[in-house]
Amino acid sequence: MAPHHVLKCCQRSLAWIPVIFINLVVGWSYYAYVVELCIFTIPNNAEKISYLVVFHLFFIMFIWSYWKTICSRPASPSKEFCLAKVEKEQYEKEQPDAQQNILKKAAVGLPVYTRTGTGAVRYCDHCQVIKPDRCHHCSTCDMCVLKMDHHCPWVNNCVGFSNYKFFVLFLAYSMLYCVFIAATVLQYFIKFWTNQLPDTHAKFHVLFLFFVAAMFFISILSLFSYHLWLVGKNRTTIEAFRAPVFRNGPDKNGFSLGFSRNVVEVFGDQKKYWMFPIYTSFSEFTHKLVHM
């Protein structure tokens, strides 16, 4: 038991390395932009102030949404989806066919409409719960996660029902953060490259800042576009690769409510809160699925 416990602790510690890496890059980008570019390189005060104001706006929204994604605990199935003690004991003694009969009876009063590929009621033996629709077990988080999209190593967390809005906003603001840096640094990047500015220690930071911002922007753009498509279709990454199976068979559009309602499913009913990484009211449809 002791070696297994130590191994688990090591795995949990190592899982934070991508998060630490991202924060180190962001910390350096802040120093390089604010100190090396704005304070030491840009001579025009009006330009300097305008750059700093917009930069800090994107920076705050980016960090806010990023840490909200990290710190939001994944939502797990409520106790209504757990088998009663008697049912659980009986389930453990029976053969697969009899086990399915027990699960079917237990699932009668639950809002469960999806099935396994063979038409069986979805059940997690590890968590010992009947899986709600769109719920999947994450081996990394060691729990069943509602509306699981994927486990993201860059936030060391599962992206799902509780933080998908924050994740999409994190991608959006990180992309805006990178494109703003690249666009405003470009003219000074060219001046340093063509030796129009003095060769100081700021040169390295400005040149490297442009390359890093442009590289991250290109990589994030494709991921952000993909998740915007998923939001419009009301699908998760898992469902995009494997269509959910209902009682009448697989249906890749089984959860789609139309584009506008699909967006509301993720961002909430009040548009004034869409751009902020805060909890917002979910649509009536989602409310029923979670609380029935």
PDB file of C-alpha atoms in Angstrom:
ATOM      1  CA  MET A   1       0.000   0.000   0.000  1.00  0.00           C
ATOM      2  CA  ALA A   2       2.815   2.400   0.894  1.00  0.00           C
ATOM      3  CA  PRO A   3       4.604   2.208  -2.502  1.00  0.00           C
ATOM      4  CA  HIS A   4       1.236   2.654  -4.274  1.00  0.00           C
ATOM      5  CA  HIS A   5       0.471   5.718  -2.140  1.00  0.00           C
ATOM      6  CA  VAL A   6       3.905   7.199  -2.912  1.00  0.00           C
ATOM      7  CA  LEU A   7       3.418   6.549  -6.621  1.00  0.00           C
ATOM      8  CA  LYS A   8       0.032   8.308  -6.530  1.00  0.00           C
ATOM      9  CA  CYS A   9       1.574  11.328  -4.796  1.00  0.00           C
ATOM     10  CA  CYS A  10       4.359  11.472  -7.390  1.00  0.00           C
ATOM     11  CA  GLN A  11       1.850  11.295 -10.238  1.00  0.00           C
ATOM     12  CA  ARG A  12      -0.231  14.099  -8.719  1.00  0.00           C
ATOM     13  CA  SER A  13       2.880  16.246  -8.258  1.00  0.00           C
ATOM     14  CA  LEU A  14       4.122  15.638 -11.800  1.00  0.00           C
ATOM     15  CA  ALA A  15       0.678  16.514 -13.168  1.00  0.00           C
ATOM     16  CA  TRP A  16       1.283  20.122 -12.128  1.00  0.00           C
ATOM     17  CA  ILE A  17       4.357  20.488 -14.362  1.00  0.00           C
ATOM     18  CA  PRO A  18       2.374  21.681 -17.457  1.00  0.00           C
ATOM     19  CA  VAL A  19       0.519  24.225 -15.271  1.00  0.00           C
ATOM     20  CA  ILE A  20       3.787  25.485 -13.789  1.00  0.00           C
ATOM     21  CA  PHE A  21       5.268  25.720 -17.296  1.00  0.00           C
ATOM     22  CA  ILE A  22       2.321  27.808 -18.574  1.00  0.00           C
ATOM     23  CA  ASN A  23       2.543  30.130 -15.571  1.00  0.00           C
ATOM     24  CA  LEU A  24       6.292  30.596 -16.018  1.00  0.00           C
ATOM     25  CA  VAL A  25       5.810  31.490 -19.701  1.00  0.00           C
ATOM     26  CA  VAL A  26       2.982  33.903 -18.837  1.00  0.00           C
ATOM     27  CA  GLY A  27       5.045  35.442 -16.017  1.00  0.00           C
ATOM     28  CA  TRP A  28       7.983  35.974 -18.363  1.00  0.00           C
ATOM     29  CA  SER A  29       5.703  37.424 -21.071  1.00  0.00           C
ATOM     30  CA  TYR A  30       4.351  39.919 -18.537  1.00  0.00           C
ATOM     31  CA  TYR A  31       7.863  41.046 -17.596  1.00  0.00           C
ATOM     32  CA  ALA A  32       9.044  41.165 -21.206  1.00  0.00           C
ATOM     33  CA  TYR A  33       6.050  43.195 -22.391  1.00  0.00           C
ATOM     34  CA  VAL A  34       5.568  45.582 -19.471  1.00  0.00           C
ATOM     35  CA  VAL A  35       9.188  46.172 -18.460  1.00  0.00           C
ATOM     36  CA  GLU A  36      11.398  45.455 -21.468  1.00  0.00           C
ATOM     37  CA  LEU A  37       9.029  46.700 -24.193  1.00  0.00           C
ATOM     38  CA  CYS A  38       6.777  49.347 -22.660  1.00  0.00           C
ATOM     39  CA  ILE A  39       9.129  50.850 -20.054  1.00  0.00           C
ATOM     40  CA  PHE A  40      12.558  50.474 -21.692  1.00  0.00           C
ATOM     41  CA  THR A  41      11.819  50.428 -25.433  1.00  0.00           C
ATOM     42  CA  ILE A  42       8.705  52.454 -26.366  1.00  0.00           C
ATOM     43  CA  PRO A  43       9.565  56.203 -26.242  1.00  0.00           C
ATOM     44  CA  ASN A  44       6.049  57.592 -26.793  1.00  0.00           C
ATOM     45  CA  ASN A  45       4.202  57.893 -23.454  1.00  0.00           C
ATOM     46  CA  ALA A  46       0.709  57.967 -24.997  1.00  0.00           C
ATOM     47  CA  GLU A  47       1.425  54.780 -26.966  1.00  0.00           C
ATOM     48  CA  LYS A  48       2.988  53.204 -23.898  1.00  0.00           C
ATOM     49  CA  ILE A  49      -0.053  53.910 -21.698  1.00  0.00           C
ATOM     50  CA  SER A  50      -2.577  52.700 -24.286  1.00  0.00           C
ATOM     51  CA  TYR A  51      -0.616  49.475 -24.790  1.00  0.00           C
ATOM     52  CA  LEU A  52      -0.418  48.866 -21.027  1.00  0.00           C
ATOM     53  CA  VAL A  53      -4.145  49.445 -20.480  1.00  0.00           C
ATOM     54  CA  VAL A  54      -5.260  47.018 -23.193  1.00  0.00           C
ATOM     55  CA  PHE A  55      -2.546  44.506 -22.286  1.00  0.00           C
ATOM     56  CA  HIS A  56      -3.625  44.370 -18.634  1.00  0.00           C
ATOM     57  CA  LEU A  57      -7.271  43.981 -19.645  1.00  0.00           C
ATOM     58  CA  PHE A  58      -6.471  40.860 -21.691  1.00  0.00           C
ATOM     59  CA  PHE A  59      -3.985  39.643 -19.079  1.00  0.00           C
ATOM     60  CA  ILE A  60      -6.500  39.820 -16.201  1.00  0.00           C
ATOM     61  CA  MET A  61      -9.266  38.072 -18.180  1.00  0.00           C
ATOM     62  CA  PHE A  62      -6.824  35.407 -19.355  1.00  0.00           C
ATOM     63  CA  ILE A  63      -5.486  34.634 -15.860  1.00  0.00           C
ATOM     64  CA  TRP A  64      -8.975  34.782 -14.336  1.00  0.00           C
ATOM     65  CA  SER A  65     -10.497  32.293 -16.782  1.00  0.00           C
ATOM     66  CA  TYR A  66      -7.406  30.051 -16.663  1.00  0.00           C
ATOM     67  CA  TRP A  67      -7.447  29.663 -12.882  1.00  0.00           C
ATOM     68  CA  LYS A  68     -11.215  29.288 -12.789  1.00  0.00           C
ATOM     69  CA  THR A  69     -10.787  26.312 -15.131  1.00  0.00           C
ATOM     70  CA  ILE A  70      -8.088  24.879 -12.888  1.00  0.00           C
ATOM     71  CA  CYS A  71      -9.841  25.420  -9.553  1.00  0.00           C
ATOM     72  CA  SER A  72     -13.388  24.360 -10.504  1.00  0.00           C
ATOM     73  CA  ARG A  73     -13.939  20.897  -9.102  1.00  0.00           C
ATOM     74  CA  PRO A  74     -15.483  18.535 -11.675  1.00  0.00           C
ATOM     75  CA  ALA A  75     -19.182  17.895 -11.084  1.00  0.00           C
ATOM     76  CA  SER A  76     -20.005  14.292 -10.185  1.00  0.00           C
ATOM     77  CA  PRO A  77     -23.353  12.422 -10.236  1.00  0.00           C
ATOM     78  CA  SER A  78     -25.709  13.134  -7.348  1.00  0.00           C
ATOM     79  CA  LYS A  79     -26.684  10.487  -4.796  1.00  0.00           C
ATOM     80  CA  GLU A  80     -29.895   9.717  -6.748  1.00  0.00           C
ATOM     81  CA  PHE A  81     -27.739   7.821  -9.257  1.00  0.00           C
ATOM     82  CA  CYS A  82     -26.232   5.552  -6.608  1.00  0.00           C
ATOM     83  CA  LEU A  83     -27.717   2.129  -6.031  1.00  0.00           C
ATOM     84  CA  ALA A  84     -29.402   1.525  -2.706  1.00  0.00           C
ATOM     85  CA  LYS A  85     -27.438  -0.662  -0.289  1.00  0.00           C
ATOM     86  CA  VAL A  86     -29.686  -3.678  -0.878  1.00  0.00           C
ATOM     87  CA  GLU A  87     -29.503  -3.241  -4.675  1.00  0.00           C
ATOM     88  CA  LYS A  88     -25.742  -2.877  -4.546  1.00  0.00           C
ATOM     89  CA  GLU A  89     -25.301  -6.082  -2.533  1.00  0.00           C
ATOM     90  CA  GLN A  90     -27.595  -7.947  -4.896  1.00  0.00           C
ATOM     91  CA  TYR A  91     -25.820  -6.490  -7.938  1.00  0.00           C
ATOM     92  CA  GLU A  92     -22.438  -7.755  -6.750  1.00  0.00           C
ATOM     93  CA  LYS A  93     -23.757 -11.313  -6.362  1.00  0.00           C
ATOM     94  CA  GLU A  94     -25.536 -11.645  -9.718  1.00  0.00           C
ATOM     95  CA  GLN A  95     -24.426 -12.552 -13.239  1.00  0.00           C
ATOM     96  CA  PRO A  96     -24.258  -9.865 -15.992  1.00  0.00           C
ATOM     97  CA  ASP A  97     -27.820 -10.454 -17.283  1.00  0.00           C
ATOM     98  CA  ALA A  98     -29.313 -10.259 -13.813  1.00  0.00           C
ATOM     99  CA  GLN A  99     -27.167  -7.217 -13.048  1.00  0.00           C
ATOM    100  CA  GLN A 100     -28.682  -5.418 -16.022  1.00  0.00           C
ATOM    101  CA  ASN A 101     -32.191  -6.143 -14.740  1.00  0.00           C
ATOM    102  CA  ILE A 102     -31.251  -4.560 -11.414  1.00  0.00           C
ATOM    103  CA  LEU A 103     -29.836  -1.486 -13.184  1.00  0.00           C
ATOM    104  CA  LYS A 104     -32.898  -1.147 -15.420  1.00  0.00           C
ATOM    105  CA  LYS A 105     -35.212  -1.148 -12.407  1.00  0.00           C
ATOM    106  CA  ALA A 106     -33.042   1.381 -10.583  1.00  0.00           C
ATOM    107  CA  ALA A 107     -32.900   3.646 -13.648  1.00  0.00           C
ATOM    108  CA  VAL A 108     -36.675   3.794 -14.188  1.00  0.00           C
ATOM    109  CA  GLY A 109     -37.152   7.012 -12.225  1.00  0.00           C
ATOM    110  CA  LEU A 110     -33.931   8.654 -13.405  1.00  0.00           C
ATOM    111  CA  PRO A 111     -33.427  11.014 -16.413  1.00  0.00           C
ATOM    112  CA  VAL A 112     -31.182   8.499 -18.174  1.00  0.00           C
ATOM    113  CA  TYR A 113     -31.672   8.121 -21.926  1.00  0.00           C
ATOM    114  CA  THR A 114     -28.292   6.941 -23.239  1.00  0.00           C
ATOM    115  CA  ARG A 115     -27.050   3.374 -23.281  1.00  0.00           C
ATOM    116  CA  THR A 116     -23.851   1.459 -23.967  1.00  0.00           C
ATOM    117  CA  GLY A 117     -23.100   0.201 -27.459  1.00  0.00           C
ATOM    118  CA  THR A 118     -24.879  -3.056 -26.608  1.00  0.00           C
ATOM    119  CA  GLY A 119     -27.976  -1.265 -25.287  1.00  0.00           C
ATOM    120  CA  ALA A 120     -27.198  -1.789 -21.590  1.00  0.00           C
ATOM    121  CA  VAL A 121     -27.671   0.792 -18.831  1.00  0.00           C
ATOM    122  CA  ARG A 122     -24.387   2.625 -18.313  1.00  0.00           C
ATOM    123  CA  TYR A 123     -22.926   1.835 -14.905  1.00  0.00           C
ATOM    124  CA  CYS A 124     -19.544   2.683 -13.373  1.00  0.00           C
ATOM    125  CA  ASP A 125     -18.250  -0.247 -11.348  1.00  0.00           C
ATOM    126  CA  HIS A 126     -15.464   1.897  -9.922  1.00  0.00           C
ATOM    127  CA  CYS A 127     -17.698   4.727  -8.600  1.00  0.00           C
ATOM    128  CA  GLN A 128     -20.691   2.392  -8.224  1.00  0.00           C
ATOM    129  CA  VAL A 129     -23.177   4.800  -9.821  1.00  0.00           C
ATOM    130  CA  ILE A 130     -25.544   4.669 -12.776  1.00  0.00           C
ATOM    131  CA  LYS A 131     -23.979   7.086 -15.223  1.00  0.00           C
ATOM    132  CA  PRO A 132     -26.127  10.109 -16.116  1.00  0.00           C
ATOM    133  CA  ASP A 133     -26.247  11.069 -19.796  1.00  0.00           C
ATOM    134  CA  ARG A 134     -22.914  12.484 -21.032  1.00  0.00           C
ATOM    135  CA  CYS A 135     -21.156  11.368 -17.860  1.00  0.00           C
ATOM    136  CA  HIS A 136     -17.871   9.458 -18.130  1.00  0.00           C
ATOM    137  CA  HIS A 137     -15.306   8.118 -15.700  1.00  0.00           C
ATOM    138  CA  CYS A 138     -11.955   9.936 -15.722  1.00  0.00           C
ATOM    139  CA  SER A 139      -9.135   7.620 -14.701  1.00  0.00           C
ATOM    140  CA  THR A 140      -6.850  10.593 -13.987  1.00  0.00           C
ATOM    141  CA  CYS A 141      -9.293  12.363 -11.653  1.00  0.00           C
ATOM    142  CA  ASP A 142     -10.515   8.954 -10.420  1.00  0.00           C
ATOM    143  CA  MET A 143     -14.180   9.971 -10.550  1.00  0.00           C
ATOM    144  CA  CYS A 144     -17.210  10.150 -12.835  1.00  0.00           C
ATOM    145  CA  VAL A 145     -17.525  13.606 -14.397  1.00  0.00           C
ATOM    146  CA  LEU A 146     -20.795  15.140 -15.623  1.00  0.00           C
ATOM    147  CA  LYS A 147     -20.754  16.142 -19.304  1.00  0.00           C
ATOM    148  CA  MET A 148     -17.086  15.218 -19.490  1.00  0.00           C
ATOM    149  CA  ASP A 149     -15.311  16.773 -22.467  1.00  0.00           C
ATOM    150  CA  HIS A 150     -11.729  15.698 -21.822  1.00  0.00           C
ATOM    151  CA  HIS A 151      -8.997  15.725 -19.194  1.00  0.00           C
ATOM    152  CA  CYS A 152      -6.686  18.647 -19.958  1.00  0.00           C
ATOM    153  CA  PRO A 153      -3.076  18.360 -18.698  1.00  0.00           C
ATOM    154  CA  TRP A 154      -2.536  22.133 -19.222  1.00  0.00           C
ATOM    155  CA  VAL A 155      -5.062  22.889 -16.469  1.00  0.00           C
ATOM    156  CA  ASN A 156      -4.540  19.608 -14.559  1.00  0.00           C
ATOM    157  CA  ASN A 157      -8.277  19.162 -14.392  1.00  0.00           C
ATOM    158  CA  CYS A 158     -11.206  17.548 -16.120  1.00  0.00           C
ATOM    159  CA  VAL A 159     -13.088  19.855 -18.469  1.00  0.00           C
ATOM    160  CA  GLY A 160     -16.795  19.211 -18.134  1.00  0.00           C
ATOM    161  CA  PHE A 161     -20.126  20.524 -16.884  1.00  0.00           C
ATOM    162  CA  SER A 162     -18.695  22.657 -14.048  1.00  0.00           C
ATOM    163  CA  ASN A 163     -15.975  24.481 -16.007  1.00  0.00           C
ATOM    164  CA  TYR A 164     -16.507  24.133 -19.769  1.00  0.00           C
ATOM    165  CA  LYS A 165     -17.511  27.799 -20.088  1.00  0.00           C
ATOM    166  CA  PHE A 166     -14.330  28.801 -18.247  1.00  0.00           C
ATOM    167  CA  PHE A 167     -12.245  26.580 -20.533  1.00  0.00           C
ATOM    168  CA  VAL A 168     -13.683  28.128 -23.709  1.00  0.00           C
ATOM    169  CA  LEU A 169     -13.118  31.630 -22.297  1.00  0.00           C
ATOM    170  CA  PHE A 170      -9.580  30.634 -21.328  1.00  0.00           C
ATOM    171  CA  LEU A 171      -8.892  29.677 -24.949  1.00  0.00           C
ATOM    172  CA  ALA A 172     -10.505  32.895 -26.210  1.00  0.00           C
ATOM    173  CA  TYR A 173      -8.610  35.230 -23.892  1.00  0.00           C
ATOM    174  CA  SER A 174      -5.302  33.409 -24.289  1.00  0.00           C
ATOM    175  CA  MET A 175      -5.700  33.791 -28.054  1.00  0.00           C
ATOM    176  CA  LEU A 176      -6.508  37.509 -27.724  1.00  0.00           C
ATOM    177  CA  TYR A 177      -3.602  37.922 -25.307  1.00  0.00           C
ATOM    178  CA  CYS A 178      -1.197  36.353 -27.791  1.00  0.00           C
ATOM    179  CA  VAL A 179      -2.489  38.178 -30.886  1.00  0.00           C
ATOM    180  CA  PHE A 180      -2.365  41.545 -29.084  1.00  0.00           C
ATOM    181  CA  ILE A 181       1.219  40.951 -27.991  1.00  0.00           C
ATOM    182  CA  ALA A 182       2.281  39.804 -31.470  1.00  0.00           C
ATOM    183  CA  ALA A 183       0.546  42.735 -33.202  1.00  0.00           C
ATOM    184  CA  THR A 184       1.978  45.439 -30.922  1.00  0.00           C
ATOM    185  CA  VAL A 185       5.452  43.926 -30.699  1.00  0.00           C
ATOM    186  CA  LEU A 186       5.784  43.452 -34.474  1.00  0.00           C
ATOM    187  CA  GLN A 187       7.063  46.961 -35.325  1.00  0.00           C
ATOM    188  CA  TYR A 188       9.709  46.792 -32.577  1.00  0.00           C
ATOM    189  CA  PHE A 189      10.569  43.245 -33.590  1.00  0.00           C
ATOM    190  CA  ILE A 190      11.321  44.571 -37.107  1.00  0.00           C
ATOM    191  CA  LYS A 191      13.292  47.552 -35.754  1.00  0.00           C
ATOM    192  CA  PHE A 192      15.462  45.334 -33.575  1.00  0.00           C
ATOM    193  CA  TRP A 193      15.898  42.836 -36.414  1.00  0.00           C
ATOM    194  CA  THR A 194      17.007  45.596 -38.838  1.00  0.00           C
ATOM    195  CA  ASN A 195      19.202  47.287 -36.192  1.00  0.00           C
ATOM    196  CA  GLN A 196      17.102  50.465 -36.078  1.00  0.00           C
ATOM    197  CA  LEU A 197      17.108  50.299 -32.260  1.00  0.00           C
ATOM    198  CA  PRO A 198      20.115  50.017 -29.908  1.00  0.00           C
ATOM    199  CA  ASP A 199      21.293  46.481 -29.229  1.00  0.00           C
ATOM    200  CA  THR A 200      20.302  46.219 -25.544  1.00  0.00           C
ATOM    201  CA  HIS A 201      19.162  43.364 -23.302  1.00  0.00           C
ATOM    202  CA  ALA A 202      15.590  44.240 -24.336  1.00  0.00           C
ATOM    203  CA  LYS A 203      16.294  42.966 -27.853  1.00  0.00           C
ATOM    204  CA  PHE A 204      16.274  39.310 -26.813  1.00  0.00           C
ATOM    205  CA  HIS A 205      13.024  39.669 -24.898  1.00  0.00           C
ATOM    206  CA  VAL A 206      11.225  41.504 -27.726  1.00  0.00           C
ATOM    207  CA  LEU A 207      12.389  39.096 -30.437  1.00  0.00           C
ATOM    208  CA  PHE A 208      11.545  36.006 -28.398  1.00  0.00           C
ATOM    209  CA  LEU A 209       8.239  37.528 -27.241  1.00  0.00           C
ATOM    210  CA  PHE A 210       7.023  37.878 -30.818  1.00  0.00           C
ATOM    211  CA  PHE A 211       7.920  34.296 -31.749  1.00  0.00           C
ATOM    212  CA  VAL A 212       6.336  32.799 -28.598  1.00  0.00           C
ATOM    213  CA  ALA A 213       3.132  34.859 -28.939  1.00  0.00           C
ATOM    214  CA  ALA A 214       2.754  33.997 -32.625  1.00  0.00           C
ATOM    215  CA  MET A 215       3.432  30.302 -32.016  1.00  0.00           C
ATOM    216  CA  PHE A 216       0.901  30.045 -29.176  1.00  0.00           C
ATOM    217  CA  PHE A 217      -1.693  32.026 -31.145  1.00  0.00           C
ATOM    218  CA  ILE A 218      -1.514  29.622 -34.091  1.00  0.00           C
ATOM    219  CA  SER A 219      -1.782  26.538 -31.871  1.00  0.00           C
ATOM    220  CA  ILE A 220      -4.632  27.945 -29.743  1.00  0.00           C
ATOM    221  CA  LEU A 221      -6.592  29.216 -32.775  1.00  0.00           C
ATOM    222  CA  SER A 222      -7.259  25.712 -34.103  1.00  0.00           C
ATOM    223  CA  LEU A 223      -8.272  24.393 -30.664  1.00  0.00           C
ATOM    224  CA  PHE A 224     -10.532  27.394 -29.998  1.00  0.00           C
ATOM    225  CA  SER A 225     -12.212  27.041 -33.400  1.00  0.00           C
ATOM    226  CA  TYR A 226     -12.828  23.355 -32.742  1.00  0.00           C
ATOM    227  CA  HIS A 227     -14.484  24.034 -29.380  1.00  0.00           C
ATOM    228  CA  LEU A 228     -16.630  26.795 -30.853  1.00  0.00           C
ATOM    229  CA  TRP A 229     -17.875  24.195 -33.336  1.00  0.00           C
ATOM    230  CA  LEU A 230     -18.590  21.799 -30.462  1.00  0.00           C
ATOM    231  CA  VAL A 231     -20.530  24.507 -28.591  1.00  0.00           C
ATOM    232  CA  GLY A 232     -22.649  25.201 -31.686  1.00  0.00           C
ATOM    233  CA  LYS A 233     -23.438  21.482 -32.031  1.00  0.00           C
ATOM    234  CA  ASN A 234     -23.844  20.890 -28.271  1.00  0.00           C
ATOM    235  CA  ARG A 235     -21.311  18.071 -28.331  1.00  0.00           C
ATOM    236  CA  THR A 236     -18.384  17.140 -26.169  1.00  0.00           C
ATOM    237  CA  THR A 237     -15.031  16.023 -27.533  1.00  0.00           C
ATOM    238  CA  ILE A 238     -15.918  12.446 -26.548  1.00  0.00           C
ATOM    239  CA  GLU A 239     -19.257  12.646 -28.396  1.00  0.00           C
ATOM    240  CA  ALA A 240     -17.568  14.118 -31.474  1.00  0.00           C
ATOM    241  CA  PHE A 241     -15.465  10.960 -31.766  1.00  0.00           C
ATOM    242  CA  ARG A 242     -18.157   8.519 -30.606  1.00  0.00           C
ATOM    243  CA  ALA A 243     -21.831   9.372 -31.067  1.00  0.00           C
ATOM    244  CA  PRO A 244     -23.950   8.857 -27.933  1.00  0.00           C
ATOM    245  CA  VAL A 245     -26.166   5.781 -28.055  1.00  0.00           C
ATOM    246  CA  PHE A 246     -29.837   6.233 -27.185  1.00  0.00           C
ATOM    247  CA  ARG A 247     -32.542   3.591 -26.855  1.00  0.00           C
ATOM    248  CA  ASN A 248     -33.200   3.896 -30.590  1.00  0.00           C
ATOM    249  CA  GLY A 249     -29.511   3.754 -31.513  1.00  0.00           C
ATOM    250  CA  PRO A 250     -26.589   6.185 -32.016  1.00  0.00           C
ATOM    251  CA  ASP A 251     -27.408   9.828 -32.695  1.00  0.00           C
ATOM    252  CA  LYS A 252     -24.606  12.396 -33.021  1.00  0.00           C
ATOM    253  CA  ASN A 253     -27.157  15.243 -32.786  1.00  0.00           C
ATOM    254  CA  GLY A 254     -29.070  13.730 -29.871  1.00  0.00           C
ATOM    255  CA  PHE A 255     -28.330  16.632 -27.510  1.00  0.00           C
ATOM    256  CA  SER A 256     -28.598  19.480 -30.008  1.00  0.00           C
ATOM    257  CA  LEU A 257     -31.309  22.057 -29.280  1.00  0.00           C
ATOM    258  CA  GLY A 258     -30.489  24.384 -32.172  1.00  0.00           C
ATOM    259  CA  PHE A 259     -27.526  26.761 -32.360  1.00  0.00           C
ATOM    260  CA  SER A 260     -28.824  29.526 -30.074  1.00  0.00           C
ATOM    261  CA  ARG A 261     -29.982  27.151 -27.327  1.00  0.00           C
ATOM    262  CA  ASN A 262     -26.763  25.174 -27.626  1.00  0.00           C
ATOM    263  CA  VAL A 263     -24.778  28.338 -26.876  1.00  0.00           C
ATOM    264  CA  VAL A 264     -27.033  29.071 -23.901  1.00  0.00           C
ATOM    265  CA  GLU A 265     -26.328  25.554 -22.591  1.00  0.00           C
ATOM    266  CA  VAL A 266     -22.688  26.545 -22.088  1.00  0.00           C
ATOM    267  CA  PHE A 267     -22.753  30.301 -21.424  1.00  0.00           C
ATOM    268  CA  GLY A 268     -26.062  30.735 -19.605  1.00  0.00           C
ATOM    269  CA  ASP A 269     -29.247  32.689 -20.209  1.00  0.00           C
ATOM    270  CA  GLN A 270     -27.897  36.186 -19.524  1.00  0.00           C
ATOM    271  CA  LYS A 271     -25.703  37.485 -22.351  1.00  0.00           C
ATOM    272  CA  LYS A 272     -24.166  40.233 -20.211  1.00  0.00           C
ATOM    273  CA  TYR A 273     -22.239  37.536 -18.309  1.00  0.00           C
ATOM    274  CA  TRP A 274     -21.040  35.525 -21.304  1.00  0.00           C
ATOM    275  CA  MET A 275     -17.622  37.183 -21.496  1.00  0.00           C
ATOM    276  CA  PHE A 276     -16.845  36.756 -17.788  1.00  0.00           C
ATOM    277  CA  PRO A 277     -15.521  33.539 -16.190  1.00  0.00           C
ATOM    278  CA  ILE A 278     -18.236  33.452 -13.534  1.00  0.00           C
ATOM    279  CA  TYR A 279     -20.984  30.960 -12.821  1.00  0.00           C
ATOM    280  CA  THR A 280     -24.106  31.786 -14.798  1.00  0.00           C
ATOM    281  CA  SER A 281     -27.612  30.362 -14.842  1.00  0.00           C
ATOM    282  CA  PHE A 282     -27.946  27.377 -17.116  1.00  0.00           C
ATOM    283  CA  SER A 283     -30.887  26.818 -19.402  1.00  0.00           C
ATOM    284  CA  GLU A 284     -34.068  25.150 -18.201  1.00  0.00           C
ATOM    285  CA  PHE A 285     -33.217  22.014 -20.185  1.00  0.00           C
ATOM    286  CA  THR A 286     -29.885  21.540 -18.407  1.00  0.00           C
ATOM    287  CA  HIS A 287     -31.441  22.366 -15.050  1.00  0.00           C
ATOM    288  CA  LYS A 288     -33.927  19.536 -15.518  1.00  0.00           C
ATOM    289  CA  LEU A 289     -31.240  17.039 -16.521  1.00  0.00           C
ATOM    290  CA  VAL A 290     -29.153  17.795 -13.450  1.00  0.00           C
ATOM    291  CA  HIS A 291     -31.875  18.039 -10.834  1.00  0.00           C
ATOM    292  CA  MET A 292     -34.529  15.531 -11.916  1.00  0.00           C
TER     293      MET A 292
END
